[in-house]
XYZ file of C-alpha atoms in Angstrom:
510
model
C -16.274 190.335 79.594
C -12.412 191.034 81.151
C -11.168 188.752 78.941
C -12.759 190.029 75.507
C -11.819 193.323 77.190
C -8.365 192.467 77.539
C -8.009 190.746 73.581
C -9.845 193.805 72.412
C -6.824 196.141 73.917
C -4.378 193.518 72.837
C -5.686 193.809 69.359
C -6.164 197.204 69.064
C -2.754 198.423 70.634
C 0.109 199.601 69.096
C 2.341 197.183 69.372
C 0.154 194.257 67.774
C -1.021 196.435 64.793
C 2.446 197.729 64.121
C 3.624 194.169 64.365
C 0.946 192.567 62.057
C 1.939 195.205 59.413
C 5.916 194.606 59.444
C 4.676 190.789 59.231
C 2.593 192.249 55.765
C 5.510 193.275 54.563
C 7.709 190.643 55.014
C 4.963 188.684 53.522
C 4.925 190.797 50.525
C 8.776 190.626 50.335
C 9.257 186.958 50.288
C 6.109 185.049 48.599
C 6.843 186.067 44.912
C 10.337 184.610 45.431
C 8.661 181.250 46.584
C 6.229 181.476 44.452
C 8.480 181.959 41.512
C 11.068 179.742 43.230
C 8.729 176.598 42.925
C 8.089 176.718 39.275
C 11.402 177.106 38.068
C 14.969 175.643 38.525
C 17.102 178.774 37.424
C 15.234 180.769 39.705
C 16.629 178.610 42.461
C 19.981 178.816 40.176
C 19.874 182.528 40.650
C 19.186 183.051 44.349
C 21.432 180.243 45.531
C 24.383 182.197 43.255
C 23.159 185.620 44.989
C 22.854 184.682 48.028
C 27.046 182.840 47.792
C 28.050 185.936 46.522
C 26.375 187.959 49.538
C 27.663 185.781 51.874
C 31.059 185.933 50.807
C 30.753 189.731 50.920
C 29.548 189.488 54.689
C 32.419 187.271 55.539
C 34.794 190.286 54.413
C 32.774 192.814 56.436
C 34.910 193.223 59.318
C 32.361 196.303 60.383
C 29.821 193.515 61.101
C 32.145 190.075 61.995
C 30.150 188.690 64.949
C 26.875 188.539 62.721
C 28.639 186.989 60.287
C 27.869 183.380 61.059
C 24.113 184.038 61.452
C 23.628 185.757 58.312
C 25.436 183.133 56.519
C 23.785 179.827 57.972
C 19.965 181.983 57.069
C 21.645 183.137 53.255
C 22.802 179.126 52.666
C 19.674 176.906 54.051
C 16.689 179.541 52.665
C 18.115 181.708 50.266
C 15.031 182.548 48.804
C 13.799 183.986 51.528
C 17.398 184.982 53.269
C 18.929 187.404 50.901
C 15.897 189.834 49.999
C 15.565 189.861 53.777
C 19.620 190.675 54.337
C 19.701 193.471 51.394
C 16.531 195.252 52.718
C 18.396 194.983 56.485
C 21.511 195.712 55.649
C 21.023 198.361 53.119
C 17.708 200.340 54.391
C 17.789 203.816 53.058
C 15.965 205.372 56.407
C 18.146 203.193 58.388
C 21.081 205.522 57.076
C 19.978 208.395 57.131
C 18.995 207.963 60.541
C 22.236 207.169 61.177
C 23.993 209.635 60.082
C 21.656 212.205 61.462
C 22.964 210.801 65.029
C 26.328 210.652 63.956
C 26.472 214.504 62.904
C 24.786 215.190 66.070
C 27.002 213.551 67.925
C 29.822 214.763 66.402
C 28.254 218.729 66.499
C 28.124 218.426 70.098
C 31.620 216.558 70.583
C 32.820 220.385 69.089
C 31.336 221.853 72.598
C 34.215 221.886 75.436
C 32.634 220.525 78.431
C 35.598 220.695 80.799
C 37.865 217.357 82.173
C 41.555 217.037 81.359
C 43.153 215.140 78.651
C 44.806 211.894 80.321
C 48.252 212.690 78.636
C 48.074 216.068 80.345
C 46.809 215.202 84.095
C 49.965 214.287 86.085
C 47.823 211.887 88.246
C 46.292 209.895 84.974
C 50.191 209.644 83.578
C 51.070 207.577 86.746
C 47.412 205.665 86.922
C 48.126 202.109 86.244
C 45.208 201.965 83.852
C 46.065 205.401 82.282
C 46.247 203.250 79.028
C 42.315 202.241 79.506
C 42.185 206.671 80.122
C 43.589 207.282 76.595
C 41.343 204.683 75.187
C 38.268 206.180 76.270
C 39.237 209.834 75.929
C 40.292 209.352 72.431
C 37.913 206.791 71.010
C 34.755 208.615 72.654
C 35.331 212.464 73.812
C 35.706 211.355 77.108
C 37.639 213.308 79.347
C 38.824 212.798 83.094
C 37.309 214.832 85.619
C 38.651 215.785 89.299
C 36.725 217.473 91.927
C 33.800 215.077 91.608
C 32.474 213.288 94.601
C 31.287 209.551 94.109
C 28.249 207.708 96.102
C 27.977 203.898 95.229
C 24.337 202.106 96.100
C 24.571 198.834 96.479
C 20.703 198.008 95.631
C 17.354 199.768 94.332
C 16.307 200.365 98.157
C 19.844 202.639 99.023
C 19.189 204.280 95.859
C 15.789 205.200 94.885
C 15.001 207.175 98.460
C 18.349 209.687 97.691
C 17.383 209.808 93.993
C 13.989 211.194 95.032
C 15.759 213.950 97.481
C 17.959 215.117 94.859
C 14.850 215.279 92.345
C 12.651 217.463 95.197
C 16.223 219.615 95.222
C 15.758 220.962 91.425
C 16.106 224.896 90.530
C 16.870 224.871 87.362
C 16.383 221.667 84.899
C 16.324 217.969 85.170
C 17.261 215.551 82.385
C 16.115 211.971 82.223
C 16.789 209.173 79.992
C 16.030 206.016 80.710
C 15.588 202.444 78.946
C 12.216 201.305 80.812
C 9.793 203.041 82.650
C 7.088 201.695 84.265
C 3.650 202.962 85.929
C 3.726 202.202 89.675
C 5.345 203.260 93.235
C 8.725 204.675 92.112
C 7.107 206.448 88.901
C 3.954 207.772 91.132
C 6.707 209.372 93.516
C 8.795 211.032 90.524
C 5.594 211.870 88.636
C 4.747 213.795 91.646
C 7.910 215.742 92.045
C 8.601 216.249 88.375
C 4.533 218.169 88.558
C 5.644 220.369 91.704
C 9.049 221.277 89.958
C 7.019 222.216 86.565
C 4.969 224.680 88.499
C 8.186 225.810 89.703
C 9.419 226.838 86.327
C 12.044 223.771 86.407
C 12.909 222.496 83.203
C 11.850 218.987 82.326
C 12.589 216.629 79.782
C 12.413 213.044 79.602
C 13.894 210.675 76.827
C 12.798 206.681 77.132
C 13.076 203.253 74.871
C 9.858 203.033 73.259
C 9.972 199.023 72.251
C 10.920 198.409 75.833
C 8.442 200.467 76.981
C 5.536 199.700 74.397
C 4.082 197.048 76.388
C 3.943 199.032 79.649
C 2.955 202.736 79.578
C -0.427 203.599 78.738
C -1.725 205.677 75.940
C -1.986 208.551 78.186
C 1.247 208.232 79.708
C 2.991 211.434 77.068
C -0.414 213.106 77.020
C -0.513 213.651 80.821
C 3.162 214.580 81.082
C 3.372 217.262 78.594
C -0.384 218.558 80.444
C 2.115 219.241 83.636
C 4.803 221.038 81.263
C 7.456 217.924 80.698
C 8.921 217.929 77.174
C 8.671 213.998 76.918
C 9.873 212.234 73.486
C 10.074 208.064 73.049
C 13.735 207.287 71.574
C 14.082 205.590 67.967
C 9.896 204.693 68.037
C 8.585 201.798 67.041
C 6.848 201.881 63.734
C 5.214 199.838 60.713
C 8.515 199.748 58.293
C 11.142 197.050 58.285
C 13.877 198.841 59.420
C 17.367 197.991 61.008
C 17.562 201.228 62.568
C 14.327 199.815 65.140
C 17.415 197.510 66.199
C 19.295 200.123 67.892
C 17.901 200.879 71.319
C 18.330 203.169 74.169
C 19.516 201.373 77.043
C 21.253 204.462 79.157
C 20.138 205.636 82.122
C 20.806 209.000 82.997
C 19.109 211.958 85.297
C 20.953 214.875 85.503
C 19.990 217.362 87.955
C 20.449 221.196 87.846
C 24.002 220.179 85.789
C 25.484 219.393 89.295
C 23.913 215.969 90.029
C 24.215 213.151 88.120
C 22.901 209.196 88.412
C 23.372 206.522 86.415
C 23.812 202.889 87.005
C 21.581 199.926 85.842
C 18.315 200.868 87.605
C 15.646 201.938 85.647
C 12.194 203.565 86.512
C 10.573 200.480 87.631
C 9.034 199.194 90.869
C 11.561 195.598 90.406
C 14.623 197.472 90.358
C 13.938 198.996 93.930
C 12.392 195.275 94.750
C 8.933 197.042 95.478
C 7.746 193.922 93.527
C 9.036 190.528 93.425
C 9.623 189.237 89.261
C 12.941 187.148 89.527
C 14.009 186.792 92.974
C 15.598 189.672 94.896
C 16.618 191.913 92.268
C 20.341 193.009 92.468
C 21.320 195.871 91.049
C 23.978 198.845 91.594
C 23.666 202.907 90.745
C 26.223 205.768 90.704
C 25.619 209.224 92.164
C 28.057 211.731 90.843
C 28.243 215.549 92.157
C 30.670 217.726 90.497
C 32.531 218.919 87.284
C 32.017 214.766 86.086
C 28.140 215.551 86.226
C 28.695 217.792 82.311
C 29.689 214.519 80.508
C 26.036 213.082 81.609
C 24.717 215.934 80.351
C 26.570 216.264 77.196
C 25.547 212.370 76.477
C 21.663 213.339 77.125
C 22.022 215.908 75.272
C 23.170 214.017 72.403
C 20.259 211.974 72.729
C 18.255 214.372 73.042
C 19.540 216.448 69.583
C 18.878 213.187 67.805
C 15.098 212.943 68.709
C 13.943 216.228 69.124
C 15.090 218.449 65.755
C 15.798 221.391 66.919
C 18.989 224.074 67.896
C 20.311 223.431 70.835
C 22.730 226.100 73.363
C 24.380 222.762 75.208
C 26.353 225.917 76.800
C 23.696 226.904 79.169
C 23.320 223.155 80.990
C 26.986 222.192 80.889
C 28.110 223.918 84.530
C 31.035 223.543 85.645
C 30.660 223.172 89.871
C 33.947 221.326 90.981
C 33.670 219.538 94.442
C 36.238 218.933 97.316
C 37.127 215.803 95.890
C 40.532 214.521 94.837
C 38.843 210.901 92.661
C 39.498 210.798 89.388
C 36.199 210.007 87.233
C 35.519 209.488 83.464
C 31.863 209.030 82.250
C 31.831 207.817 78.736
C 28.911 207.029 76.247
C 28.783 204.204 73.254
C 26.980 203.971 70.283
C 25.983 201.862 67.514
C 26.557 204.223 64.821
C 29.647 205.078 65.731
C 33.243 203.248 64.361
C 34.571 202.086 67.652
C 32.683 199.789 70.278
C 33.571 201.658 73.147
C 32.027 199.126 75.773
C 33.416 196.284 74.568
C 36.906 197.703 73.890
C 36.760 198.761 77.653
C 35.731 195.634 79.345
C 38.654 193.752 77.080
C 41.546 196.222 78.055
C 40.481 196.204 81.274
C 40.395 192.277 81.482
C 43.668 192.565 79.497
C 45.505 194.896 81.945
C 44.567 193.028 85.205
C 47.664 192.368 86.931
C 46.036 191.063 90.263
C 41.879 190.845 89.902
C 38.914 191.330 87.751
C 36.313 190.824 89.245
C 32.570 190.842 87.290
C 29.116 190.805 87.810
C 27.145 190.726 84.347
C 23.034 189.379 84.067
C 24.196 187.827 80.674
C 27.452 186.082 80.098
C 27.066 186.009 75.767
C 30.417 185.443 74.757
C 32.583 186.702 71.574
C 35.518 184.228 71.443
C 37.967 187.653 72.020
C 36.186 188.265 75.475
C 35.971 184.407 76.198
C 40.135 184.016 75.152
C 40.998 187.340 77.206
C 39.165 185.936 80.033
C 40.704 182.881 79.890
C 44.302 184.018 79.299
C 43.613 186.132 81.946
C 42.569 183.358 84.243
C 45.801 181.062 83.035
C 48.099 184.430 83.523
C 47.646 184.047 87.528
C 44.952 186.927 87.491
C 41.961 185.992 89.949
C 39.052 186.278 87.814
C 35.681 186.072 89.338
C 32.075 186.222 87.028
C 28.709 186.271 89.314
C 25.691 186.346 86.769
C 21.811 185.418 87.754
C 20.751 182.229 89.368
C 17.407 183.121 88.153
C 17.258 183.850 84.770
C 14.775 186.478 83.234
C 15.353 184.913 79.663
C 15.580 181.608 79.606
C 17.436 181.294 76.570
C 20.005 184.034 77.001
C 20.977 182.092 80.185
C 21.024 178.850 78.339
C 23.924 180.757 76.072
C 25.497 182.149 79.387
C 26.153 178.597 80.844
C 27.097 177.408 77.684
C 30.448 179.189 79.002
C 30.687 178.347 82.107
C 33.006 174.903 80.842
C 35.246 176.747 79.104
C 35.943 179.282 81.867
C 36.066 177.027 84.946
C 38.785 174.955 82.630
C 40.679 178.217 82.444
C 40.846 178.511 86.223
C 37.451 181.401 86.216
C 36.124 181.182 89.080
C 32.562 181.539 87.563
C 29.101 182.193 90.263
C 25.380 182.576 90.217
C 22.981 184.925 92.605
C 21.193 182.316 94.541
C 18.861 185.135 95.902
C 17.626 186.052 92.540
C 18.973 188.248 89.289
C 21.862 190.339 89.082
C 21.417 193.264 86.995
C 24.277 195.683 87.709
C 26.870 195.875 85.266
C 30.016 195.930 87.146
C 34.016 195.414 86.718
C 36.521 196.164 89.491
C 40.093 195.241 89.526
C 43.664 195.496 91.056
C 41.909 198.040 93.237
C 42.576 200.697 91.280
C 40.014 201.125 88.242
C 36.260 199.893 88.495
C 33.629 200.615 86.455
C 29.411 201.350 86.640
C 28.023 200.843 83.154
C 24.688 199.981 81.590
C 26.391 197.835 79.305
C 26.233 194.051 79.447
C 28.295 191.298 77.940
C 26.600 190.483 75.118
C 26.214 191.029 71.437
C 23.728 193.839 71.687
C 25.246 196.086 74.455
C 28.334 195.684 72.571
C 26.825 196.641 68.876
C 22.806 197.643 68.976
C 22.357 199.450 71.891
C 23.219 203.475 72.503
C 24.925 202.932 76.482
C 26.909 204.994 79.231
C 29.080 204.083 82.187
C 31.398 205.703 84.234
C 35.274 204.656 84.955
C 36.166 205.474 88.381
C 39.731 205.654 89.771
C 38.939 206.618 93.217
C 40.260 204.220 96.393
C 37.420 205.271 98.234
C 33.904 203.795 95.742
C 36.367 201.063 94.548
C 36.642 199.509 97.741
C 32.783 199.641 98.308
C 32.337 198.280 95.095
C 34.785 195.340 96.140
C 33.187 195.313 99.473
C 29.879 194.315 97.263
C 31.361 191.893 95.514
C 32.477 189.992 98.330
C 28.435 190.825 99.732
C 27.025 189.239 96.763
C 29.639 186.304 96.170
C 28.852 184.880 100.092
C 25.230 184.881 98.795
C 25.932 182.833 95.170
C 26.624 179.088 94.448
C 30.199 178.521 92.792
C 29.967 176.543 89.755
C 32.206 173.756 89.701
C 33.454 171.239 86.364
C 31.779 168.624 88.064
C 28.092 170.443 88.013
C 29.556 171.153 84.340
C 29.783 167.745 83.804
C 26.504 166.098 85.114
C 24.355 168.712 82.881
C 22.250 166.330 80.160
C 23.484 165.636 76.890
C 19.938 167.395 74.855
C 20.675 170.496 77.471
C 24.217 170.618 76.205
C 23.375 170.665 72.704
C 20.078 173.232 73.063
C 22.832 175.640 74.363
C 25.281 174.869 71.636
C 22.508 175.835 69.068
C 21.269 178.750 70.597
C 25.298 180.126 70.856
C 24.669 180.173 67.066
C 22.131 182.775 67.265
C 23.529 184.928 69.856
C 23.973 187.753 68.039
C 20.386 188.436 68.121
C 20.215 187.322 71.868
């Protein structure tokens, strides 16, 4: 009976019947062209001459260049089925809109002064070392530099999860969350429980989270019974029977802001792994960011971005952005990316900052997918005399996406990359540090999807104090990983090789 229980709920849930209906329409989409395609030669004339004419148009698409190869290799060997596919992708009329509804947002709110100094006008940024990687980030995504901000680094779920709670129980105002994954069990039990007490407090709720990366793990009732206690609780982009690119981009941030004073962010989500309350890959290793300060309104300003996007209505972003500077001297710049915007923040910040190592960079990243400009300025790096150090996951969550992060591992040990895995488990924290002077705490990983699907956040930090525990980590987690050497390059099979050569092909959609 458990198990016809359990295919009955897999059956009847949402994710299975939205599925089954995208896979109708796909159906729909592509038989008549087969079925047309079989009976006649200039039908196969016509496609094959479509789908050329596409792909040379994708080849001058510089918007889109690392999906280029992909889309291509699909358009030449089935272009029958390839190019209805690609136009219906590529040139979805809710897809825009949806787009450009987040883009006005965005931009409406990037109107709103929310404190921070411009990096040409700080004194201390004009003599930073990385006050170039300052301008980038100011200019490219309204991101200014704060001072009087204090810093705490965690290390791990465990240091974190117990001071997140504190700061929750501390609420008098509001509290902001947006997260990628939640997930029923002993952290979200704990929160749940605060998040009631504060509602009956008159505190302010509202929670933002992924809803494919949460469709397989909150219950039916999970909105139901928050919005019964008073939260205002909305799933991001959600998942629905259309075939849509815009169900591509994702909300991986993580962001609580509390009272507009306290702010975390990091790569933990709401989940009992990340605090290693349960075991799923090994120890889970993972790093969060407490901020308290003036730094704190940029977190806000980014949720509340998110938030103007999902939830149509007028907003007063005045009333949450508080100023409350702290005896703190650190200079800190939170930033946000997203997909629909014209600049890849993320990416553009891990290459300068790889680019303007003079000493160290020093990386931990849970997937190593490569574009060849991030694998040359590594390696440049790494033949310029800069130490460059990459610890990613000895046990992979994705089999395949760590096929494709080996896959570099040649490459950058030949460079002189001095290139490590977690023995203890998976790393998860998103981390660059270097010439002990600029490190940064990001939800955004190396790979193809950070860098161009997914809506992210991280913070810059330029304070001596959080960039030496954050080196101090480093050194932690490297005594407790296995160095990968040419040779262990070397004795990998020949049919592993080549499975990791093929799947580099389709890392875009890694």
């Amino acid at each position: 009976m458990q198990v016809l229980k359990r295919i009955r709920d897999i059956i009847t849930s949402r994710l299975f019947v939205t599925s089954f209906l995208i896979l109708l329409q796909l159906t729909a989409m592509i038989l008549p062209f087969l079925f047309l395609g079989m009976r006649s030669v200039y039908i196969h004339t016509f496609v094959g001459l479509i789908s050329t004419l596409i792909s040379l148009s994708i080849a001058n698409d510089e918007k889109h260049a690392p999906f280029h190869a992909i889309w291509i290799i699909v358009l030449l060997a089935a272009p029958i089925a390839g190019w209805p596919l690609y136009v219906i992708l590529r040139y979805n009329k809710q897809a825009g809109k949806a787009s450009r509804r987040c883009a006005t947002v965005s931009a409406n709110l990037d109107k709103v002064p929310f404190g921070g100094f411009q990096p040409d006008t700080l004194y201390a940024c004009k003599q930073h070392p990385f006050h170039r990687e300052m301008l980038h980030l100011a200019s490219s995504c309204n991101a200014p530099v704060f001072t009087g901000t204090t810093t705490r680094y965690f290390s791990n779920g465990e240091s974190f999860y117990p001071v997140y709670l504190e700061e929750l129980r501390k609420a008098k105002k509001f509290i902001f969350m947006e997260y990628f994954i939640i997930n029923e069990g002993f952290l979200w039990q704990e929160i749940k429980q605060i998040l009631a007490e504060k509602c009956r407090q008159g505190v302010e709720v509202r929670i933002l989270y992924d809803d494919i990366a949460t469709i397989s793990k909150l219950t039916r009732s999970f909105r139901r019974e928050l919005r019964s206690m008073g939260v205002q609780v909305y799933p991001f982009n959600p998942f629905r029977a259309a075939v849509d690119s815009f169900m591509n981009y994702r909300d991986h941030r993580k962001i609580t802001v509390i009272d507009g004073v306290v702010g975390f962010t990091g790569g933990i989500n709401l989940a009992d792994e990340y605090i290693n309350k349960i075991e799923r890959f090994g120890y889970w290793k993972d790093a969060g960011l407490m901020l308290k300060g003036s730094a704190v309104q940029a977190l806000t300003h980014t949720f509340l971005k998110s938030w103007g996007f999902v939830v149509k209505e007028e907003q007063n972003p005045q009333q949450y952005l508080i100023d409350m500077p702290q005896n703190a001297d650190s200079l800190v710049q939170p930033f946000c990316d997203s997909p629909t915007g014209p600049i890849r923040v993320g990416r553009n910040t891990y290459t300068s900052l790889i680019n303007g190592a003079q000493k160290y960079v020093w990386i931990t990243a849970p997937y190593l997918i490569l574009e060849n400009e991030m694998l040359n300025a590594l390696c440049l790096a790494a033949t310029s005399g800069v130490d460059v150090r990459i610890i990613t996951p000895h046990v992979a969550d994705k089999w395949y996406v760590h096929a494709v992060t080996r896959s570099n591992y040649r490459a950058l040990i030949k460079a002189g990359v001095k290139v490590y895995e977690y023995t203890p488990g998976f790393v998860h924290a998103k981390l660059i540090v270097t010439d002990d002077a600029a490190a940064m705490v990001a939800t955004t990983n190396f790979d193809y999807r950070s860098f161009y699907a997914l809506f992210e956040n991280g913070v810059m930090l330029y304070g001596q104090d959080v960039i030496s525990q954050i080196k101090t980590d480093f050194i932690d987690t490297m005594d407790k990983s296995l160095q990968y050497t040419m040779e262990m390059c070397q004795k990998t099979p020949r049919i592993r090789r080549a499975v990791r050569k093929m799947l580099r092909i389709f890392s875009p959609f890694l």
